[in-house]
Coordinates of N, CA, C and O in Angstrom, one line a residue:
M268 N 8.9 -25.0 12.8 CA 7.8 -25.5 11.5 C 6.8 -24.2 11.7 O 5.8 -24.8 12.7
C269 N 6.4 -23.7 10.3 CA 5.4 -23.3 10.3 C 4.0 -24.4 9.9 O 4.3 -25.2 9.1
P270 N 3.1 -24.2 10.5 CA 1.6 -25.1 10.7 C 1.1 -24.5 9.0 O 1.5 -23.4 8.6
S271 N 0.3 -25.7 8.2 CA -0.3 -25.5 7.2 C -1.1 -24.0 6.9 O -1.5 -23.9 8.0
R272 N -1.4 -23.7 5.7 CA -2.4 -22.8 5.9 C -3.4 -22.7 5.8 O -4.1 -23.2 5.2
T273 N -4.3 -23.0 6.7 CA -5.6 -23.0 7.3 C -6.0 -21.6 7.9 O -4.9 -21.0 8.5
R274 N -6.7 -21.9 9.0 CA -7.2 -20.7 9.7 C -6.6 -20.8 10.5 O -6.5 -21.8 11.1
P275 N -6.1 -19.9 11.5 CA -5.8 -18.7 11.1 C -5.1 -18.1 10.0 O -4.2 -19.4 9.4
L276 N -5.0 -17.2 8.6 CA -4.3 -17.2 7.8 C -3.1 -16.8 8.2 O -2.1 -17.2 7.6
Y277 N -2.8 -16.4 8.8 CA -1.3 -15.5 9.6 C -0.7 -16.7 10.8 O -1.8 -16.7 11.6
D278 N 0.2 -16.6 11.0 CA 0.9 -17.3 12.4 C 1.8 -16.6 12.8 O 2.9 -16.1 11.8
G279 N 1.9 -16.0 13.9 CA 3.2 -15.4 14.4 C 4.1 -16.0 14.4 O 5.3 -15.2 14.2
R280 N 4.2 -17.3 14.7 CA 5.7 -17.8 14.7 C 6.2 -17.8 13.3 O 8.0 -18.5 13.3
C281 N 5.9 -17.9 12.6 CA 6.6 -17.7 11.1 C 5.8 -16.4 10.1 O 5.6 -16.7 8.9
Y282 N 5.6 -15.1 10.8 CA 4.9 -14.6 10.7 C 6.3 -13.5 9.4 O 7.4 -13.4 9.6
N283 N 5.7 -13.3 8.3 CA 7.1 -12.8 7.1 C 6.1 -11.8 6.8 O 5.3 -11.9 6.0
V284 N 6.8 -10.7 6.6 CA 6.1 -9.4 6.5 C 6.0 -8.8 4.7 O 4.8 -8.2 4.6
G285 N 6.7 -9.7 3.8 CA 6.4 -9.7 2.3 C 5.2 -10.2 2.3 O 5.0 -10.0 1.1
D286 N 4.5 -11.4 3.3 CA 3.5 -12.0 2.8 C 2.1 -11.2 3.4 O 1.1 -11.7 3.3
S287 N 2.3 -10.3 3.9 CA 1.8 -9.5 4.9 C 0.8 -8.7 4.0 O 1.5 -8.2 3.3
M288 N -0.6 -9.1 4.0 CA -1.5 -8.2 3.3 C -1.8 -7.2 3.4 O -1.7 -5.8 2.8
G289 N -1.2 -6.7 5.0 CA -1.0 -5.2 4.9 C 0.0 -4.4 4.5 O 0.2 -3.5 4.2
H290 N 1.4 -5.1 4.8 CA 2.5 -4.4 4.0 C 2.3 -4.1 2.3 O 2.5 -3.2 1.8
Q291 N 1.9 -5.6 1.9 CA 1.4 -5.1 -0.1 C 0.2 -4.2 0.1 O 0.3 -3.1 -0.9
L292 N -0.9 -4.0 0.8 CA -1.8 -2.5 0.7 C -0.9 -1.3 0.8 O -1.0 -0.2 0.1
V293 N 0.0 -1.0 2.1 CA 0.6 0.4 2.4 C 1.8 0.4 1.2 O 1.7 1.5 0.6
R294 N 2.4 -0.7 0.5 CA 3.3 -0.9 -1.0 C 2.3 0.0 -1.7 O 3.1 0.9 -2.8
M295 N 0.8 -0.7 -2.3 CA 0.5 0.0 -3.3 C -0.1 1.2 -3.1 O 0.1 1.7 -4.1
V296 N -0.5 1.7 -1.9 CA -0.7 2.7 -1.6 C 0.2 4.0 -2.0 O 0.3 5.1 -2.4
A297 N 1.4 3.6 -1.2 CA 2.4 4.7 -1.5 C 3.2 4.7 -3.1 O 3.6 5.7 -3.5
L298 N 2.6 3.2 -3.8 CA 3.0 3.5 -5.2 C 2.1 4.2 -5.9 O 2.3 4.8 -6.9
L299 N 0.9 3.8 -5.6 CA -0.3 4.7 -6.2 C -0.3 6.6 -6.0 O -0.3 7.4 -6.8
R300 N 0.4 6.5 -4.7 CA 0.8 8.2 -4.4 C 1.9 9.1 -5.4 O 1.8 10.0 -5.4
R301 N 2.8 7.8 -5.3 CA 3.7 8.3 -6.1 C 3.3 8.5 -8.0 O 3.9 9.4 -8.0
V302 N 2.8 7.6 -8.1 CA 2.5 7.7 -9.5 C 1.1 8.8 -9.5 O 1.8 9.9 -10.7
A303 N 0.6 9.2 -8.6 CA -0.5 10.4 -9.1 C 0.4 11.7 -8.7 O 0.0 12.6 -9.7
D304 N 1.5 11.6 -8.1 CA 2.1 13.0 -8.1 C 2.6 13.1 -8.8 O 2.8 14.2 -9.5
A305 N 3.4 12.3 -9.3 CA 4.3 12.4 -10.5 C 3.6 13.5 -11.8 O 3.9 14.2 -12.7
R306 N 2.4 12.4 -11.3 CA 1.2 13.1 -13.1 C 0.8 14.7 -12.7 O 0.4 15.0 -13.8
M307 N 0.8 14.6 -11.5 CA 0.0 15.8 -10.9 C 0.8 17.1 -11.3 O 0.7 18.0 -11.4
A308 N 2.2 16.5 -11.2 CA 3.3 17.6 -11.4 C 3.1 18.3 -13.1 O 3.4 19.1 -12.9
A309 N 2.6 17.5 -13.4 CA 2.8 18.1 -15.1 C 1.1 19.4 -14.9 O 1.8 19.9 -15.7
H310 N 0.7 19.3 -14.4 CA -0.2 20.5 -13.9 C 0.0 21.5 -13.2 O -0.8 22.1 -12.6
G311 N 1.3 21.2 -12.5 CA 1.7 22.2 -11.7 C 1.1 22.1 -10.0 O 1.0 23.1 -9.5
L312 N 0.8 21.0 -9.8 CA 0.2 20.9 -8.2 C 1.1 19.7 -7.7 O 1.5 18.5 -8.3
T313 N 1.4 20.1 -6.5 CA 1.9 19.1 -5.7 C 1.0 18.6 -4.8 O 0.0 19.0 -4.4
D314 N 1.9 17.5 -4.1 CA 0.7 16.2 -3.1 C 0.0 17.7 -1.8 O -0.8 17.3 -1.8
A315 N 0.6 18.3 -1.7 CA 0.2 19.6 -0.4 C -0.7 20.4 -1.6 O -1.5 21.4 -0.2
Q316 N -1.3 20.4 -2.7 CA -1.7 21.5 -3.0 C -2.9 20.5 -3.8 O -4.0 21.1 -3.7
W317 N -2.5 19.5 -4.8 CA -4.5 18.7 -5.1 C -4.8 18.0 -3.6 O -6.0 18.1 -4.3
K318 N -4.8 17.4 -3.0 CA -5.5 17.0 -1.7 C -6.6 17.5 -1.2 O -7.4 17.5 -1.3
P319 N -5.8 18.8 -0.7 CA -6.6 19.7 -0.2 C -7.6 20.9 -0.9 O -9.0 20.4 -0.6
L320 N -7.3 20.8 -2.4 CA -7.8 21.9 -3.3 C -9.3 20.6 -3.8 O -10.0 21.2 -3.9
W321 N -8.8 19.2 -3.8 CA -9.7 18.1 -4.4 C -11.0 18.2 -3.1 O -12.1 18.0 -3.5
L322 N -10.1 17.9 -1.9 CA -11.0 17.8 -1.0 C -12.4 18.9 -0.7 O -13.4 18.7 -0.4
L323 N -11.8 20.1 -0.9 CA -12.4 21.4 -0.8 C -13.5 21.4 -1.9 O -14.7 21.8 -1.9
D324 N -13.2 21.3 -3.1 CA -14.0 21.0 -4.4 C -15.0 20.2 -4.2 O -16.5 20.0 -5.2
S325 N -14.4 18.8 -4.0 CA -15.5 17.8 -4.2 C -17.2 18.4 -2.9 O -17.8 17.5 -2.7
G326 N -16.6 18.9 -2.1 CA -17.3 19.3 -0.5 C -16.8 18.0 0.8 O -17.9 18.4 1.3
R327 N -15.8 17.5 0.7 CA -16.1 16.6 1.9 C -15.7 17.6 2.5 O -15.5 17.1 3.9
C328 N -14.6 18.9 2.8 CA -13.9 19.6 3.7 C -14.6 20.7 3.3 O -14.7 21.1 2.1
A329 N -14.6 22.0 4.5 CA -15.0 23.0 4.1 C -14.1 24.3 5.4 O -14.0 25.2 4.8
T330 N -13.4 23.6 6.2 CA -12.7 24.5 7.3 C -10.9 23.6 7.7 O -11.2 22.4 7.1
P331 N -10.6 24.2 7.7 CA -9.0 23.2 8.3 C -9.3 22.3 9.1 O -8.4 21.6 8.8
I332 N -10.3 22.3 10.2 CA -10.0 21.3 11.3 C -10.5 20.3 10.5 O -10.3 18.6 10.6
E333 N -11.6 20.3 9.2 CA -11.8 18.9 8.4 C -11.1 18.5 7.3 O -10.6 17.1 7.6
L334 N -10.2 19.1 7.1 CA -9.3 19.3 6.2 C -7.8 18.4 6.8 O -6.9 17.5 6.6
A335 N -7.7 19.0 8.4 CA -6.7 17.9 9.0 C -7.0 16.6 9.3 O -6.4 15.4 9.4
R336 N -8.3 16.5 9.8 CA -9.2 15.3 10.0 C -9.1 14.3 8.9 O -8.7 13.2 8.7
E337 N -9.3 14.6 7.7 CA -9.3 13.7 6.8 C -7.9 13.8 6.0 O -7.7 12.7 5.3
M338 N -6.8 14.6 6.4 CA -5.7 14.2 5.3 C -5.0 14.1 6.7 O -3.9 13.2 6.3
E339 N -5.1 13.8 8.0 CA -4.7 12.9 9.1 C -3.2 13.3 8.7 O -2.1 13.1 9.2
I340 N -3.2 15.1 9.0 CA -2.1 15.8 9.6 C -2.4 16.8 11.0 O -4.0 16.9 11.0
D341 N -1.5 17.2 11.3 CA -1.8 18.2 12.8 C -2.2 19.5 12.2 O -2.1 20.0 10.8
A342 N -3.1 20.2 12.7 CA -3.5 21.7 12.7 C -2.2 22.5 11.9 O -2.4 23.5 11.1
G343 N -1.2 22.5 12.7 CA 0.2 23.5 12.3 C 0.3 23.3 10.2 O 0.6 24.0 9.8
A344 N 0.5 21.6 10.3 CA 0.8 21.6 8.8 C -0.5 22.1 8.2 O -0.1 22.5 6.8
V345 N -1.5 22.0 8.6 CA -2.7 22.7 7.6 C -2.4 24.3 7.4 O -2.9 24.6 6.4
T346 N -2.1 24.8 8.3 CA -2.1 26.1 8.4 C -1.0 26.7 8.0 O -1.6 27.7 6.6
R347 N -0.2 25.7 7.9 CA 1.0 25.7 6.5 C 1.0 26.1 5.5 O 1.2 26.8 4.2
M348 N 0.1 24.9 5.0 CA -0.7 24.3 3.9 C -1.4 25.8 3.4 O -1.5 26.1 2.1
L349 N -2.1 25.8 3.8 CA -3.2 26.9 3.7 C -2.7 27.8 3.4 O -3.3 28.9 2.4
D350 N -1.4 28.7 4.3 CA -0.9 29.9 4.3 C 0.0 30.0 2.3 O -0.3 30.6 1.9
R351 N 0.5 28.6 2.3 CA 1.1 28.6 1.1 C -0.3 28.7 -0.7 O -0.1 29.2 -1.4
L352 N -1.4 27.8 0.0 CA -2.8 27.5 -1.3 C -3.0 29.4 -1.2 O -3.3 29.6 -2.4
E353 N -3.3 29.9 -0.3 CA -3.3 31.4 0.0 C -2.7 32.2 -0.7 O -3.1 33.4 -1.6
T354 N -1.6 32.2 -0.8 CA -0.3 33.0 -1.4 C -0.4 32.9 -2.3 O -0.3 33.6 -3.7
K355 N -0.6 31.5 -2.8 CA -0.8 31.0 -4.9 C -2.3 31.1 -5.3 O -2.5 31.3 -6.7
G356 N -3.0 32.1 -4.7 CA -4.3 32.2 -5.1 C -5.5 31.4 -5.2 O -6.0 31.7 -6.3
L357 N -5.0 30.3 -4.6 CA -6.3 29.1 -5.1 C -7.1 29.0 -4.1 O -8.1 28.2 -4.3
L358 N -7.2 29.5 -3.0 CA -8.3 29.6 -2.2 C -8.0 30.7 -1.1 O -7.1 31.4 -1.2
V359 N -9.2 30.9 -0.5 CA -9.6 32.0 0.4 C -9.8 31.5 1.8 O -10.9 30.8 1.7
R360 N -9.3 32.1 2.9 CA -10.0 32.2 4.1 C -11.0 32.9 4.9 O -10.4 34.6 4.4
T361 N -12.3 32.8 5.6 CA -13.0 33.9 6.1 C -13.7 33.4 7.3 O -13.8 32.0 7.6
R362 N -13.6 34.3 8.1 CA -14.1 33.7 9.6 C -15.5 33.6 9.4 O -16.4 34.7 8.3
S363 N -16.2 32.8 9.8 CA -17.8 32.3 10.1 C -18.6 33.6 10.7 O -17.7 34.3 11.7
D364 N -19.8 33.7 10.2 CA -20.4 35.1 10.5 C -21.1 34.3 11.8 O -21.3 35.6 12.7
T365 N -21.6 33.1 12.0 CA -22.1 33.2 12.5 C -21.0 32.0 13.9 O -21.6 32.4 15.2
D366 N -20.3 31.8 14.0 CA -19.1 31.8 15.3 C -17.4 32.2 14.9 O -16.8 31.4 13.9
R367 N -17.2 33.2 15.0 CA -15.9 33.7 15.0 C -14.3 32.9 14.9 O -13.6 32.8 14.3
R368 N -14.6 31.8 15.9 CA -13.4 30.9 16.1 C -13.6 29.9 15.1 O -12.6 29.6 14.4
V369 N -14.8 30.0 13.9 CA -14.5 29.0 12.7 C -14.1 29.5 11.5 O -14.6 30.5 11.2
V370 N -13.0 28.8 10.8 CA -12.8 29.6 9.6 C -13.1 28.9 8.4 O -13.0 27.6 8.1
Q371 N -13.5 29.2 7.3 CA -14.4 28.9 6.2 C -13.5 28.8 5.3 O -13.0 30.4 4.7
L372 N -13.2 27.9 4.5 CA -12.5 28.0 3.2 C -13.0 27.6 1.9 O -14.0 27.0 1.9
A373 N -12.7 28.7 0.9 CA -13.9 28.6 -0.3 C -12.3 28.8 -1.4 O -11.0 29.5 -1.5
L374 N -12.5 27.6 -2.4 CA -11.7 28.0 -3.8 C -11.8 29.1 -4.4 O -13.0 29.2 -4.6
T375 N -10.6 29.5 -5.2 CA -11.0 30.9 -5.8 C -11.4 30.3 -7.3 O -11.4 29.3 -7.5
E376 N -11.4 31.0 -8.1 CA -11.5 30.7 -9.9 C -10.3 29.3 -10.0 O -10.4 28.3 -10.5
A377 N -9.1 30.1 -9.7 CA -7.8 29.4 -9.9 C -7.7 28.3 -9.4 O -7.1 27.3 -10.2
G378 N -8.2 28.3 -7.7 CA -8.3 26.8 -7.3 C -9.1 26.0 -7.8 O -8.7 24.8 -7.9
R379 N -10.7 26.2 -8.2 CA -11.4 25.6 -8.8 C -11.0 25.1 -10.5 O -11.1 23.9 -10.5
A380 N -10.0 25.9 -11.2 CA -9.4 25.3 -12.0 C -8.4 24.1 -11.8 O -8.4 23.3 -12.7
A381 N -7.6 24.4 -10.8 CA -6.5 23.0 -10.4 C -7.3 21.8 -9.7 O -7.1 21.0 -10.3
A382 N -8.2 22.5 -9.5 CA -8.8 21.4 -8.9 C -9.5 20.1 -9.8 O -9.6 19.2 -9.6
A383 N -10.0 21.2 -10.9 CA -10.8 20.3 -11.7 C -9.6 19.3 -12.4 O -10.6 18.2 -13.6
Q384 N -8.6 19.4 -12.4 CA -7.8 18.9 -12.9 C -7.7 17.3 -12.6 O -7.5 16.5 -12.6
V385 N -7.7 17.6 -11.0 CA -7.4 15.9 -10.2 C -8.0 14.9 -10.2 O -7.4 13.9 -10.7
P386 N -9.3 14.9 -10.7 CA -10.2 13.5 -10.7 C -9.7 13.1 -12.3 O -9.7 11.9 -12.0
M387 N -9.3 13.9 -13.3 CA -8.9 13.7 -14.5 C -7.6 12.7 -14.0 O -7.4 11.6 -14.8
V388 N -7.1 13.0 -13.2 CA -5.6 12.5 -13.0 C -5.4 11.5 -12.2 O -5.1 10.2 -12.6
L389 N -6.8 11.3 -11.3 CA -6.7 10.2 -10.7 C -7.5 9.2 -11.3 O -7.1 7.6 -11.2
A390 N -8.7 9.6 -12.2 CA -9.4 8.2 -12.7 C -7.8 7.6 -13.9 O -7.8 6.6 -14.0
E391 N -7.2 8.3 -14.4 CA -6.4 8.2 -15.6 C -5.5 7.2 -14.8 O -4.9 5.8 -15.0
V392 N -5.2 7.2 -13.6 CA -4.0 6.4 -12.6 C -4.5 5.3 -12.2 O -4.1 4.6 -12.6
N393 N -6.1 5.3 -11.6 CA -6.4 4.2 -11.3 C -7.0 3.1 -12.6 O -6.7 1.8 -12.9
N394 N -7.2 4.1 -13.5 CA -7.5 2.8 -15.1 C -5.8 2.5 -15.5 O -6.2 1.1 -15.7
D395 N -5.3 3.0 -15.2 CA -3.7 2.3 -16.0 C -3.5 1.1 -14.6 O -2.6 0.4 -15.1
I396 N -3.4 1.4 -13.6 CA -3.7 0.5 -12.7 C -4.3 -0.8 -12.7 O -3.6 -2.0 -12.0
L397 N -5.5 -0.7 -12.8 CA -6.3 -1.8 -13.4 C -6.0 -2.4 -14.7 O -6.8 -3.1 -14.8
R398 N -4.9 -1.8 -15.2 CA -5.5 -2.3 -17.1 C -5.2 -4.3 -16.9 O -4.7 -4.5 -15.9
G399 N -5.8 -4.5 -17.2 CA -6.1 -6.2 -17.8 C -7.4 -6.8 -16.6 O -7.2 -8.2 -16.6
F400 N -7.6 -5.7 -15.7 CA -8.8 -6.3 -14.8 C -10.1 -6.2 -15.7 O -10.7 -5.1 -16.5
S401 N -10.8 -7.4 -15.4 CA -12.1 -7.0 -16.0 C -12.7 -6.7 -15.0 O -12.6 -6.4 -13.9
A402 N -14.4 -5.8 -15.5 CA -15.0 -5.2 -14.8 C -15.4 -6.2 -13.7 O -15.7 -5.7 -12.3
Q403 N -15.8 -7.6 -14.0 CA -16.2 -8.3 -12.5 C -14.5 -8.5 -11.9 O -15.2 -7.9 -10.6
E404 N -13.8 -8.5 -12.2 CA -12.6 -8.0 -11.3 C -12.5 -7.1 -10.4 O -11.8 -7.0 -9.2
H405 N -12.6 -5.8 -10.9 CA -12.7 -4.8 -10.5 C -13.7 -4.6 -9.3 O -13.8 -4.2 -8.0
Q406 N -14.8 -5.0 -9.5 CA -15.8 -5.0 -8.3 C -15.7 -6.0 -7.7 O -15.9 -6.2 -6.5
Q407 N -14.9 -7.1 -7.7 CA -14.4 -8.5 -7.1 C -13.3 -7.6 -5.9 O -13.3 -8.2 -4.2
L408 N -12.4 -6.4 -6.8 CA -11.7 -6.3 -6.0 C -12.4 -5.2 -4.5 O -12.0 -5.1 -3.7
R409 N -13.3 -4.3 -5.4 CA -13.7 -3.3 -4.2 C -14.6 -3.9 -3.4 O -14.3 -3.1 -2.0
H410 N -15.1 -4.7 -3.8 CA -16.0 -6.0 -2.4 C -14.7 -6.0 -1.6 O -15.5 -6.1 0.1
F411 N -14.0 -6.6 -2.1 CA -12.9 -7.0 -0.4 C -12.4 -5.7 -0.3 O -12.2 -6.0 1.0
L412 N -12.0 -5.2 -0.9 CA -11.5 -3.8 0.1 C -12.6 -3.0 1.2 O -12.3 -2.9 1.9
E413 N -13.9 -3.1 0.5 CA -14.8 -2.7 1.4 C -15.1 -3.8 2.8 O -15.4 -3.3 3.4
R414 N -14.9 -5.3 2.3 CA -14.8 -6.1 3.5 C -13.7 -5.7 4.8 O -13.8 -6.0 5.9
L415 N -12.3 -5.6 4.0 CA -11.2 -5.1 5.2 C -11.8 -4.1 5.4 O -11.1 -3.9 6.9
Q416 N -11.8 -2.9 4.6 CA -12.4 -1.9 5.6 C -13.5 -1.8 6.7 O -13.3 -1.2 7.7
A417 N -14.3 -2.9 6.4 CA -15.4 -3.1 7.7 C -15.0 -3.9 8.7 O -15.0 -3.4 10.1
N418 N -13.4 -4.6 8.5 CA -13.5 -5.9 9.5 C -12.3 -4.7 10.2 O -12.4 -5.0 11.8
G419 N -11.7 -4.0 9.7 CA -10.8 -2.4 10.3 C -11.6 -1.8 11.2 O -11.2 -1.6 12.5
E420 N -13.0 -1.1 10.5 CA -13.5 -0.2 11.8 C -13.9 -1.1 12.6 O -14.5 -0.7 13.8
A421 N -14.4 -2.5 12.8 CA -15.0 -3.2 13.9 C -14.1 -3.3 14.8 O -13.9 -3.3 15.8
M422 N -13.0 -3.4 14.5 CA -11.7 -3.6 15.6 C -11.2 -2.1 16.1 O -11.0 -2.6 17.0
Q423 N -11.0 -1.2 15.0 CA -11.4 0.2 15.7 C -11.8 0.1 16.4 O -11.7 1.1 18.0
S424 N -13.6 -0.2 16.6 CA -14.6 0.5 17.2 C -14.0 -0.4 18.8 O -14.6 -0.1 20.0
A425 N -13.8 -1.7 18.3 CA -13.9 -2.8 19.3 C -12.5 -2.3 20.5 O -12.9 -2.1 21.5
T426 N -11.4 -1.7 19.7 CA -10.2 -1.4 20.5 C -10.4 -0.1 21.4 O -10.3 -0.5 22.5
A427 N -11.1 1.1 21.0 CA -12.0 2.0 21.1 C -12.6 1.8 22.9 O -12.5 2.2 24.0
T428 N -14.0 0.8 22.3 CA -14.7 0.5 23.5 C -13.8 -0.4 24.7 O -13.9 0.1 25.8
A429 N -13.3 -1.3 24.1 CA -11.8 -2.0 25.3 C -10.9 -1.0 26.4 O -10.7 -1.2 27.4
T430 N -11.0 0.5 25.4 CA -9.7 0.9 26.0 C -10.1 2.4 26.8 O -9.8 3.6 27.4
T431 N -11.6 2.5 26.7 CA -12.3 3.6 27.5 C -13.3 2.9 28.6 O -13.2 2.0 28.9
P432 N -12.7 3.9 30.1 CA -12.9 3.6 31.3 C -14.5 3.2 31.3 O -15.0 3.8 30.9
A433 N -14.9 2.4 32.2 CA -16.4 2.3 32.6 C -16.6 3.5 33.7 O -15.9 4.4 34.2
P434 N -17.7 3.9 33.5 CA -18.4 5.3 34.3 C -18.1 5.3 35.7 O -18.2 4.2 36.3
G435 N -17.7 6.3 36.1 CA -17.1 6.4 37.5 C -16.0 5.6 37.6 O -15.2 5.7 39.2
I436 N -15.2 4.8 36.9 CA -13.5 4.3 37.5 C -12.6 5.4 36.4 O -12.6 5.2 35.7
P437 N -11.9 5.7 37.0 CA -10.6 6.7 36.7 C -9.9 5.5 35.6 O -9.9 4.3 36.0
D438 N -9.1 6.6 34.7 CA -8.1 5.7 34.0 C -6.8 5.4 34.3 O -6.3 5.4 33.2
T439 N -6.6 6.6 35.3 CA -5.5 6.5 35.7 C -5.3 5.6 36.9 O -6.2 6.0 37.9
P440 N -4.2 5.4 37.3 CA -4.1 4.5 38.8 C -3.7 6.0 39.6 O -3.3 7.1 39.5

């Protein structure tokens, strides 16, 4: 028998994935991604095209390594993605003048034009998903999400600290 819903909010003895906040968030993100991808297709953009173009255009990324980190994909996948974008004439890669190991990415005029469509589509998707929400409810939702993110980052930091071996102590037996 499950105890009443007091602290803690979840109990492993009667944990139901359908009631899980994490599961609901994952499903929500997947839904938003599907809707955004369908609407981006109307502009001739696939998921593997609009995300890197937008990240480059917004200044969040300027190198393949930054794209890999931001998109949470491996270097090989980034290289293949950049090959396709370069073939389509949406970006160019150049070696850094100061460090030849670093590749700089820049959008072409066509890439900038394609990237300009992305925030319009994303704003439309967000507005549609928030239909019926008041401005106050939207702010409250954002506040809750920020608190969840802060809690998650604290958990991640604590986990990283707990798994880091103390100085002078080997991490393997």
